[in-house]
Protein backbone atom coordinates (compact mmCIF):
# COMPACT_ATOMS: atom_id res chain seq x y z
CA UNK A 1 0.00 0.00 0.00
CA UNK A 2 1.95 2.97 -1.29
CA UNK A 3 -0.90 5.49 -1.38
CA UNK A 4 -0.14 6.75 2.10
CA UNK A 5 -3.63 5.77 3.28
CA UNK A 6 -4.24 3.27 6.01
CA UNK A 7 -4.98 -0.17 4.55
CA UNK A 8 -8.69 -0.91 4.77
CA UNK A 9 -10.27 -3.67 6.81
CA UNK A 10 -12.09 -6.64 5.28
CA UNK A 11 -15.86 -7.13 5.41
CA UNK A 12 -16.64 -10.75 6.17
CA UNK A 13 -20.17 -12.11 6.56
CA UNK A 14 -21.17 -15.42 8.12
CA UNK A 15 -24.43 -16.78 6.79
CA UNK A 16 -26.52 -19.90 7.21
CA UNK A 17 -29.66 -21.25 8.80
CA UNK A 18 -30.62 -20.83 12.44
CA UNK A 19 -28.49 -22.60 15.10
CA UNK A 20 -25.76 -23.70 12.69
CA UNK A 21 -22.94 -22.23 14.82
CA UNK A 22 -22.29 -18.89 13.11
CA UNK A 23 -22.03 -16.89 16.32
CA UNK A 24 -19.47 -19.28 17.82
CA UNK A 25 -17.35 -19.17 14.67
CA UNK A 26 -17.57 -15.37 14.38
CA UNK A 27 -16.31 -14.96 17.95
CA UNK A 28 -13.52 -17.44 17.42
CA UNK A 29 -12.24 -15.90 14.21
CA UNK A 30 -12.28 -12.39 15.69
CA UNK A 31 -10.34 -13.64 18.68
CA UNK A 32 -7.87 -15.38 16.36
CA UNK A 33 -7.41 -12.33 14.11
CA UNK A 34 -6.80 -10.10 17.13
CA UNK A 35 -4.23 -12.55 18.48
CA UNK A 36 -2.31 -12.13 15.20
CA UNK A 37 -2.40 -8.34 15.42
CA UNK A 38 -5.35 -7.73 13.08
CA UNK A 39 -7.78 -5.04 14.25
CA UNK A 40 -11.12 -6.90 14.07
CA UNK A 41 -14.59 -6.56 15.56
CA UNK A 42 -17.73 -8.68 15.42
CA UNK A 43 -21.19 -7.28 14.69
CA UNK A 44 -24.53 -9.05 14.54
CA UNK A 45 -27.48 -8.34 12.28
CA UNK A 46 -30.14 -7.73 13.26
CA UNK A 47 -28.60 -5.25 15.70
CA UNK A 48 -31.24 -5.58 18.39
CA UNK A 49 -29.94 -2.62 20.42
CA UNK A 50 -31.43 0.15 18.24
CA UNK A 51 -35.11 1.12 18.27
CA UNK A 52 -35.60 -0.55 14.87
CA UNK A 53 -33.75 -3.56 16.28
CA UNK A 54 -36.14 -3.73 19.21
CA UNK A 55 -39.12 -3.86 16.85
CA UNK A 56 -37.39 -6.65 14.94
CA UNK A 57 -36.71 -8.49 18.18
CA UNK A 58 -40.37 -8.34 19.18
CA UNK A 59 -41.34 -9.70 15.76
CA UNK A 60 -38.83 -12.57 15.97
CA UNK A 61 -39.99 -13.41 19.50
CA UNK A 62 -43.56 -13.55 18.12
CA UNK A 63 -44.62 -10.77 20.45
CA UNK A 64 -45.75 -8.68 17.48
CA UNK A 65 -47.07 -9.22 13.99
CA UNK A 66 -46.06 -7.23 10.96
CA UNK A 67 -46.71 -7.22 7.27
CA UNK A 68 -43.99 -9.19 5.44
CA UNK A 69 -42.95 -6.16 3.40
CA UNK A 70 -42.73 -3.98 6.51
CA UNK A 71 -40.58 -6.35 8.58
CA UNK A 72 -38.40 -6.85 5.53
CA UNK A 73 -37.78 -3.12 5.28
CA UNK A 74 -37.01 -2.89 8.99
CA UNK A 75 -34.25 -5.48 8.55
CA UNK A 76 -32.91 -3.40 5.63
CA UNK A 77 -33.16 -0.16 7.65
CA UNK A 78 -31.35 -1.85 10.55
CA UNK A 79 -28.38 -2.38 8.22
CA UNK A 80 -28.61 1.08 6.70
CA UNK A 81 -28.55 2.73 10.12
CA UNK A 82 -25.15 1.11 10.65
CA UNK A 83 -23.83 1.85 7.15
CA UNK A 84 -21.82 4.99 7.91
CA UNK A 85 -20.15 3.44 10.92
CA UNK A 86 -19.43 0.31 8.92
CA UNK A 87 -17.73 2.27 6.12
CA UNK A 88 -15.81 4.39 8.61
CA UNK A 89 -14.43 1.36 10.45
CA UNK A 90 -13.46 -0.41 7.22
CA UNK A 91 -11.74 2.68 5.85
CA UNK A 92 -9.90 3.06 9.15
CA UNK A 93 -8.45 -0.43 8.81
CA UNK A 94 -10.79 -2.43 11.06
CA UNK A 95 -11.93 -5.81 9.78
CA UNK A 96 -15.65 -6.39 10.40
CA UNK A 97 -16.91 -9.90 11.00
CA UNK A 98 -20.68 -9.95 10.60
CA UNK A 99 -22.95 -12.57 12.12
CA UNK A 100 -25.56 -12.33 9.29
CA UNK A 101 -25.91 -9.53 6.74
CA UNK A 102 -27.87 -8.63 3.60
CA UNK A 103 -27.70 -12.21 2.34
CA UNK A 104 -29.88 -13.32 5.29
CA UNK A 105 -32.15 -10.39 4.57
CA UNK A 106 -32.75 -11.57 1.01
CA UNK A 107 -32.80 -15.31 1.76
CA UNK A 108 -35.27 -15.25 4.68
CA UNK A 109 -37.77 -12.96 2.97
CA UNK A 110 -37.50 -14.66 -0.43
CA UNK A 111 -38.07 -18.01 1.34
CA UNK A 112 -41.53 -16.78 2.37
CA UNK A 113 -42.64 -17.04 -1.24
CA UNK A 114 -44.64 -13.80 -1.19
CA UNK A 115 -44.97 -12.93 -4.92
CA UNK A 116 -44.16 -9.22 -4.61
CA UNK A 117 -41.15 -9.91 -2.33
CA UNK A 118 -39.11 -11.71 -4.97
CA UNK A 119 -35.41 -12.32 -4.62
CA UNK A 120 -34.69 -9.64 -7.25
CA UNK A 121 -36.81 -7.09 -5.43
CA UNK A 122 -35.19 -7.90 -2.07
CA UNK A 123 -31.72 -7.61 -3.61
CA UNK A 124 -32.56 -4.18 -5.01
CA UNK A 125 -33.15 -2.77 -1.50
CA UNK A 126 -29.58 -3.62 -0.42
CA UNK A 127 -27.67 -1.73 -3.12
CA UNK A 128 -26.61 1.15 -0.86
CA UNK A 129 -24.57 -1.27 1.24
CA UNK A 130 -21.05 -2.58 0.66
CA UNK A 131 -20.69 -6.17 -0.53
CA UNK A 132 -18.88 -8.58 1.75
CA UNK A 133 -15.38 -9.47 0.56
CA UNK A 134 -16.16 -12.99 1.72
CA UNK A 135 -19.36 -14.78 2.63
CA UNK A 136 -18.80 -17.86 4.77
CA UNK A 137 -21.87 -20.02 4.23
CA UNK A 138 -22.20 -22.57 7.00
CA UNK A 139 -24.40 -25.44 5.87
CA UNK A 140 -26.05 -28.35 7.61
CA UNK A 141 -29.34 -30.18 7.13
CA UNK A 142 -32.41 -28.45 8.57
CA UNK A 143 -33.07 -31.62 10.59
CA UNK A 144 -29.70 -31.47 12.35
CA UNK A 145 -30.12 -27.76 13.09
CA UNK A 146 -33.50 -28.57 14.66
CA UNK A 147 -31.81 -31.05 17.00
CA UNK A 148 -29.68 -28.27 18.53
CA UNK A 149 -30.44 -26.52 21.84
CA UNK A 150 -32.90 -23.64 21.81
CA UNK A 151 -34.22 -24.40 18.32
CA UNK A 152 -37.84 -23.36 17.75
CA UNK A 153 -37.79 -20.49 20.23
CA UNK A 154 -37.95 -17.84 17.50
CA UNK A 155 -40.01 -17.27 14.40
CA UNK A 156 -38.55 -19.01 11.28
CA UNK A 157 -37.04 -21.90 13.29
CA UNK A 158 -39.02 -24.59 11.50
CA UNK A 159 -37.53 -27.37 9.39
CA UNK A 160 -39.62 -26.74 6.28
CA UNK A 161 -38.92 -23.00 6.24
CA UNK A 162 -35.20 -23.53 6.88
CA UNK A 163 -35.02 -25.78 3.78
CA UNK A 164 -36.37 -22.90 1.72
CA UNK A 165 -33.87 -20.51 3.31
CA UNK A 166 -31.07 -22.92 2.42
CA UNK A 167 -32.23 -23.03 -1.21
CA UNK A 168 -32.37 -19.22 -1.30
CA UNK A 169 -28.80 -18.95 0.04
CA UNK A 170 -27.67 -21.39 -2.65
CA UNK A 171 -29.24 -19.19 -5.31
CA UNK A 172 -27.27 -16.18 -4.01
CA UNK A 173 -23.83 -17.81 -4.12
CA UNK A 174 -21.09 -16.32 -6.26
CA UNK A 175 -17.29 -16.44 -6.38
CA UNK A 176 -17.04 -14.56 -3.09
CA UNK A 177 -18.76 -17.35 -1.16
CA UNK A 178 -17.06 -20.20 0.66
CA UNK A 179 -19.22 -23.11 1.77
CA UNK A 180 -18.37 -24.87 5.02
CA UNK A 181 -19.93 -28.02 6.44
CA UNK A 182 -21.26 -26.84 9.81
CA UNK A 183 -21.76 -30.35 11.18
CA UNK A 184 -18.08 -30.80 12.13
CA UNK A 185 -16.43 -29.95 15.45
CA UNK A 186 -16.00 -26.33 16.54
CA UNK A 187 -12.22 -26.59 16.23
CA UNK A 188 -12.24 -28.23 12.79
CA UNK A 189 -14.61 -25.61 11.45
CA UNK A 190 -12.54 -22.83 13.00
CA UNK A 191 -9.43 -24.16 11.29
CA UNK A 192 -11.19 -24.13 7.90
CA UNK A 193 -12.61 -20.67 8.55
CA UNK A 194 -9.16 -19.37 9.46
CA UNK A 195 -7.61 -20.62 6.23
CA UNK A 196 -10.34 -18.96 4.18
CA UNK A 197 -10.48 -15.66 6.09
CA UNK A 198 -6.77 -14.85 6.42
CA UNK A 199 -6.08 -14.35 2.69
CA UNK A 200 -9.16 -12.12 2.40
CA UNK A 201 -7.92 -9.91 5.23
CA UNK A 202 -4.51 -9.68 3.53
CA UNK A 203 -6.15 -8.76 0.23
CA UNK A 204 -8.08 -5.92 1.91
CA UNK A 205 -4.93 -4.69 3.65
CA UNK A 206 -3.18 -4.71 0.27
CA UNK A 207 -5.77 -2.36 -1.13
CA UNK A 208 -8.23 -4.54 -3.10
CA UNK A 209 -11.41 -2.51 -3.55
CA UNK A 210 -14.58 -2.83 -1.51
CA UNK A 211 -17.52 -3.73 -3.78
CA UNK A 212 -21.18 -2.79 -3.75
CA UNK A 213 -24.03 -5.27 -3.46
CA UNK A 214 -24.62 -6.98 -6.08
CA UNK A 215 -22.06 -5.74 -8.58
N1 LIG B 1 -33.17 -12.45 9.68
C1 LIG B 1 -31.96 -11.84 9.88
C2 LIG B 1 -34.03 -12.02 8.68
O1 LIG B 1 -35.11 -12.56 8.51
N2 LIG B 1 -33.65 -10.97 7.89
C3 LIG B 1 -32.46 -10.32 8.06
O2 LIG B 1 -32.15 -9.36 7.33
C4 LIG B 1 -31.56 -10.77 9.10
C5 LIG B 1 -30.27 -10.10 9.31
O3 LIG B 1 -33.55 -13.02 11.92
N3 LIG B 1 -33.91 -16.22 12.09
C6 LIG B 1 -33.59 -13.52 10.59
C7 LIG B 1 -32.72 -14.72 10.59
C8 LIG B 1 -32.84 -15.27 12.00
C9 LIG B 1 -33.14 -14.03 12.83
O4 LIG B 1 -31.47 -14.55 14.34
C10 LIG B 1 -31.92 -13.52 13.59
P1 LIG B 1 -30.02 -14.62 15.00
O5 LIG B 1 -30.11 -15.90 15.79
O6 LIG B 1 -29.90 -13.41 15.87
O7 LIG B 1 -29.00 -14.66 13.93
PDB file of C-alpha atoms in Angstrom, residues 110-183:
ATOM      1  CA  UNK A 110     -37.498 -14.661  -0.426  1.00  0.00           C
ATOM      2  CA  UNK A 111     -38.071 -18.007   1.339  1.00  0.00           C
ATOM      3  CA  UNK A 112     -41.533 -16.781   2.371  1.00  0.00           C
ATOM      4  CA  UNK A 113     -42.644 -17.045  -1.238  1.00  0.00           C
ATOM      5  CA  UNK A 114     -44.644 -13.799  -1.191  1.00  0.00           C
ATOM      6  CA  UNK A 115     -44.965 -12.934  -4.918  1.00  0.00           C
ATOM      7  CA  UNK A 116     -44.164  -9.215  -4.613  1.00  0.00           C
ATOM      8  CA  UNK A 117     -41.154  -9.911  -2.332  1.00  0.00           C
ATOM      9  CA  UNK A 118     -39.112 -11.712  -4.971  1.00  0.00           C
ATOM     10  CA  UNK A 119     -35.413 -12.320  -4.620  1.00  0.00           C
ATOM     11  CA  UNK A 120     -34.687  -9.642  -7.245  1.00  0.00           C
ATOM     12  CA  UNK A 121     -36.806  -7.086  -5.434  1.00  0.00           C
ATOM     13  CA  UNK A 122     -35.186  -7.898  -2.074  1.00  0.00           C
ATOM     14  CA  UNK A 123     -31.718  -7.606  -3.612  1.00  0.00           C
ATOM     15  CA  UNK A 124     -32.559  -4.177  -5.013  1.00  0.00           C
ATOM     16  CA  UNK A 125     -33.145  -2.773  -1.505  1.00  0.00           C
ATOM     17  CA  UNK A 126     -29.581  -3.624  -0.421  1.00  0.00           C
ATOM     18  CA  UNK A 127     -27.675  -1.734  -3.117  1.00  0.00           C
ATOM     19  CA  UNK A 128     -26.608   1.147  -0.861  1.00  0.00           C
ATOM     20  CA  UNK A 129     -24.569  -1.268   1.238  1.00  0.00           C
ATOM     21  CA  UNK A 130     -21.055  -2.584   0.657  1.00  0.00           C
ATOM     22  CA  UNK A 131     -20.693  -6.173  -0.530  1.00  0.00           C
ATOM     23  CA  UNK A 132     -18.880  -8.578   1.753  1.00  0.00           C
ATOM     24  CA  UNK A 133     -15.376  -9.466   0.556  1.00  0.00           C
ATOM     25  CA  UNK A 134     -16.160 -12.985   1.719  1.00  0.00           C
ATOM     26  CA  UNK A 135     -19.362 -14.776   2.633  1.00  0.00           C
ATOM     27  CA  UNK A 136     -18.804 -17.856   4.767  1.00  0.00           C
ATOM     28  CA  UNK A 137     -21.874 -20.020   4.231  1.00  0.00           C
ATOM     29  CA  UNK A 138     -22.203 -22.572   7.004  1.00  0.00           C
ATOM     30  CA  UNK A 139     -24.404 -25.436   5.874  1.00  0.00           C
ATOM     31  CA  UNK A 140     -26.054 -28.346   7.613  1.00  0.00           C
ATOM     32  CA  UNK A 141     -29.341 -30.177   7.128  1.00  0.00           C
ATOM     33  CA  UNK A 142     -32.408 -28.452   8.572  1.00  0.00           C
ATOM     34  CA  UNK A 143     -33.072 -31.622  10.592  1.00  0.00           C
ATOM     35  CA  UNK A 144     -29.705 -31.469  12.349  1.00  0.00           C
ATOM     36  CA  UNK A 145     -30.119 -27.755  13.086  1.00  0.00           C
ATOM     37  CA  UNK A 146     -33.498 -28.570  14.663  1.00  0.00           C
ATOM     38  CA  UNK A 147     -31.815 -31.047  17.001  1.00  0.00           C
ATOM     39  CA  UNK A 148     -29.677 -28.270  18.526  1.00  0.00           C
ATOM     40  CA  UNK A 149     -30.441 -26.522  21.838  1.00  0.00           C
ATOM     41  CA  UNK A 150     -32.896 -23.637  21.813  1.00  0.00           C
ATOM     42  CA  UNK A 151     -34.220 -24.405  18.317  1.00  0.00           C
ATOM     43  CA  UNK A 152     -37.835 -23.361  17.755  1.00  0.00           C
ATOM     44  CA  UNK A 153     -37.795 -20.488  20.229  1.00  0.00           C
ATOM     45  CA  UNK A 154     -37.948 -17.840  17.497  1.00  0.00           C
ATOM     46  CA  UNK A 155     -40.011 -17.268  14.399  1.00  0.00           C
ATOM     47  CA  UNK A 156     -38.548 -19.006  11.284  1.00  0.00           C
ATOM     48  CA  UNK A 157     -37.043 -21.897  13.285  1.00  0.00           C
ATOM     49  CA  UNK A 158     -39.025 -24.590  11.496  1.00  0.00           C
ATOM     50  CA  UNK A 159     -37.527 -27.366   9.390  1.00  0.00           C
ATOM     51  CA  UNK A 160     -39.624 -26.741   6.277  1.00  0.00           C
ATOM     52  CA  UNK A 161     -38.924 -23.001   6.241  1.00  0.00           C
ATOM     53  CA  UNK A 162     -35.196 -23.530   6.878  1.00  0.00           C
ATOM     54  CA  UNK A 163     -35.015 -25.785   3.777  1.00  0.00           C
ATOM     55  CA  UNK A 164     -36.371 -22.901   1.723  1.00  0.00           C
ATOM     56  CA  UNK A 165     -33.866 -20.505   3.310  1.00  0.00           C
ATOM     57  CA  UNK A 166     -31.074 -22.923   2.421  1.00  0.00           C
ATOM     58  CA  UNK A 167     -32.228 -23.029  -1.213  1.00  0.00           C
ATOM     59  CA  UNK A 168     -32.374 -19.218  -1.302  1.00  0.00           C
ATOM     60  CA  UNK A 169     -28.805 -18.946   0.040  1.00  0.00           C
ATOM     61  CA  UNK A 170     -27.675 -21.394  -2.650  1.00  0.00           C
ATOM     62  CA  UNK A 171     -29.238 -19.193  -5.315  1.00  0.00           C
ATOM     63  CA  UNK A 172     -27.271 -16.184  -4.009  1.00  0.00           C
ATOM     64  CA  UNK A 173     -23.833 -17.809  -4.122  1.00  0.00           C
ATOM     65  CA  UNK A 174     -21.094 -16.319  -6.261  1.00  0.00           C
ATOM     66  CA  UNK A 175     -17.290 -16.444  -6.376  1.00  0.00           C
ATOM     67  CA  UNK A 176     -17.038 -14.559  -3.087  1.00  0.00           C
ATOM     68  CA  UNK A 177     -18.756 -17.352  -1.165  1.00  0.00           C
ATOM     69  CA  UNK A 178     -17.058 -20.204   0.659  1.00  0.00           C
ATOM     70  CA  UNK A 179     -19.220 -23.113   1.774  1.00  0.00           C
ATOM     71  CA  UNK A 180     -18.373 -24.873   5.018  1.00  0.00           C
ATOM     72  CA  UNK A 181     -19.926 -28.022   6.444  1.00  0.00           C
ATOM     73  CA  UNK A 182     -21.261 -26.844   9.808  1.00  0.00           C
ATOM     74  CA  UNK A 183     -21.763 -30.348  11.183  1.00  0.00           C
TER      75      UNK A 183
END
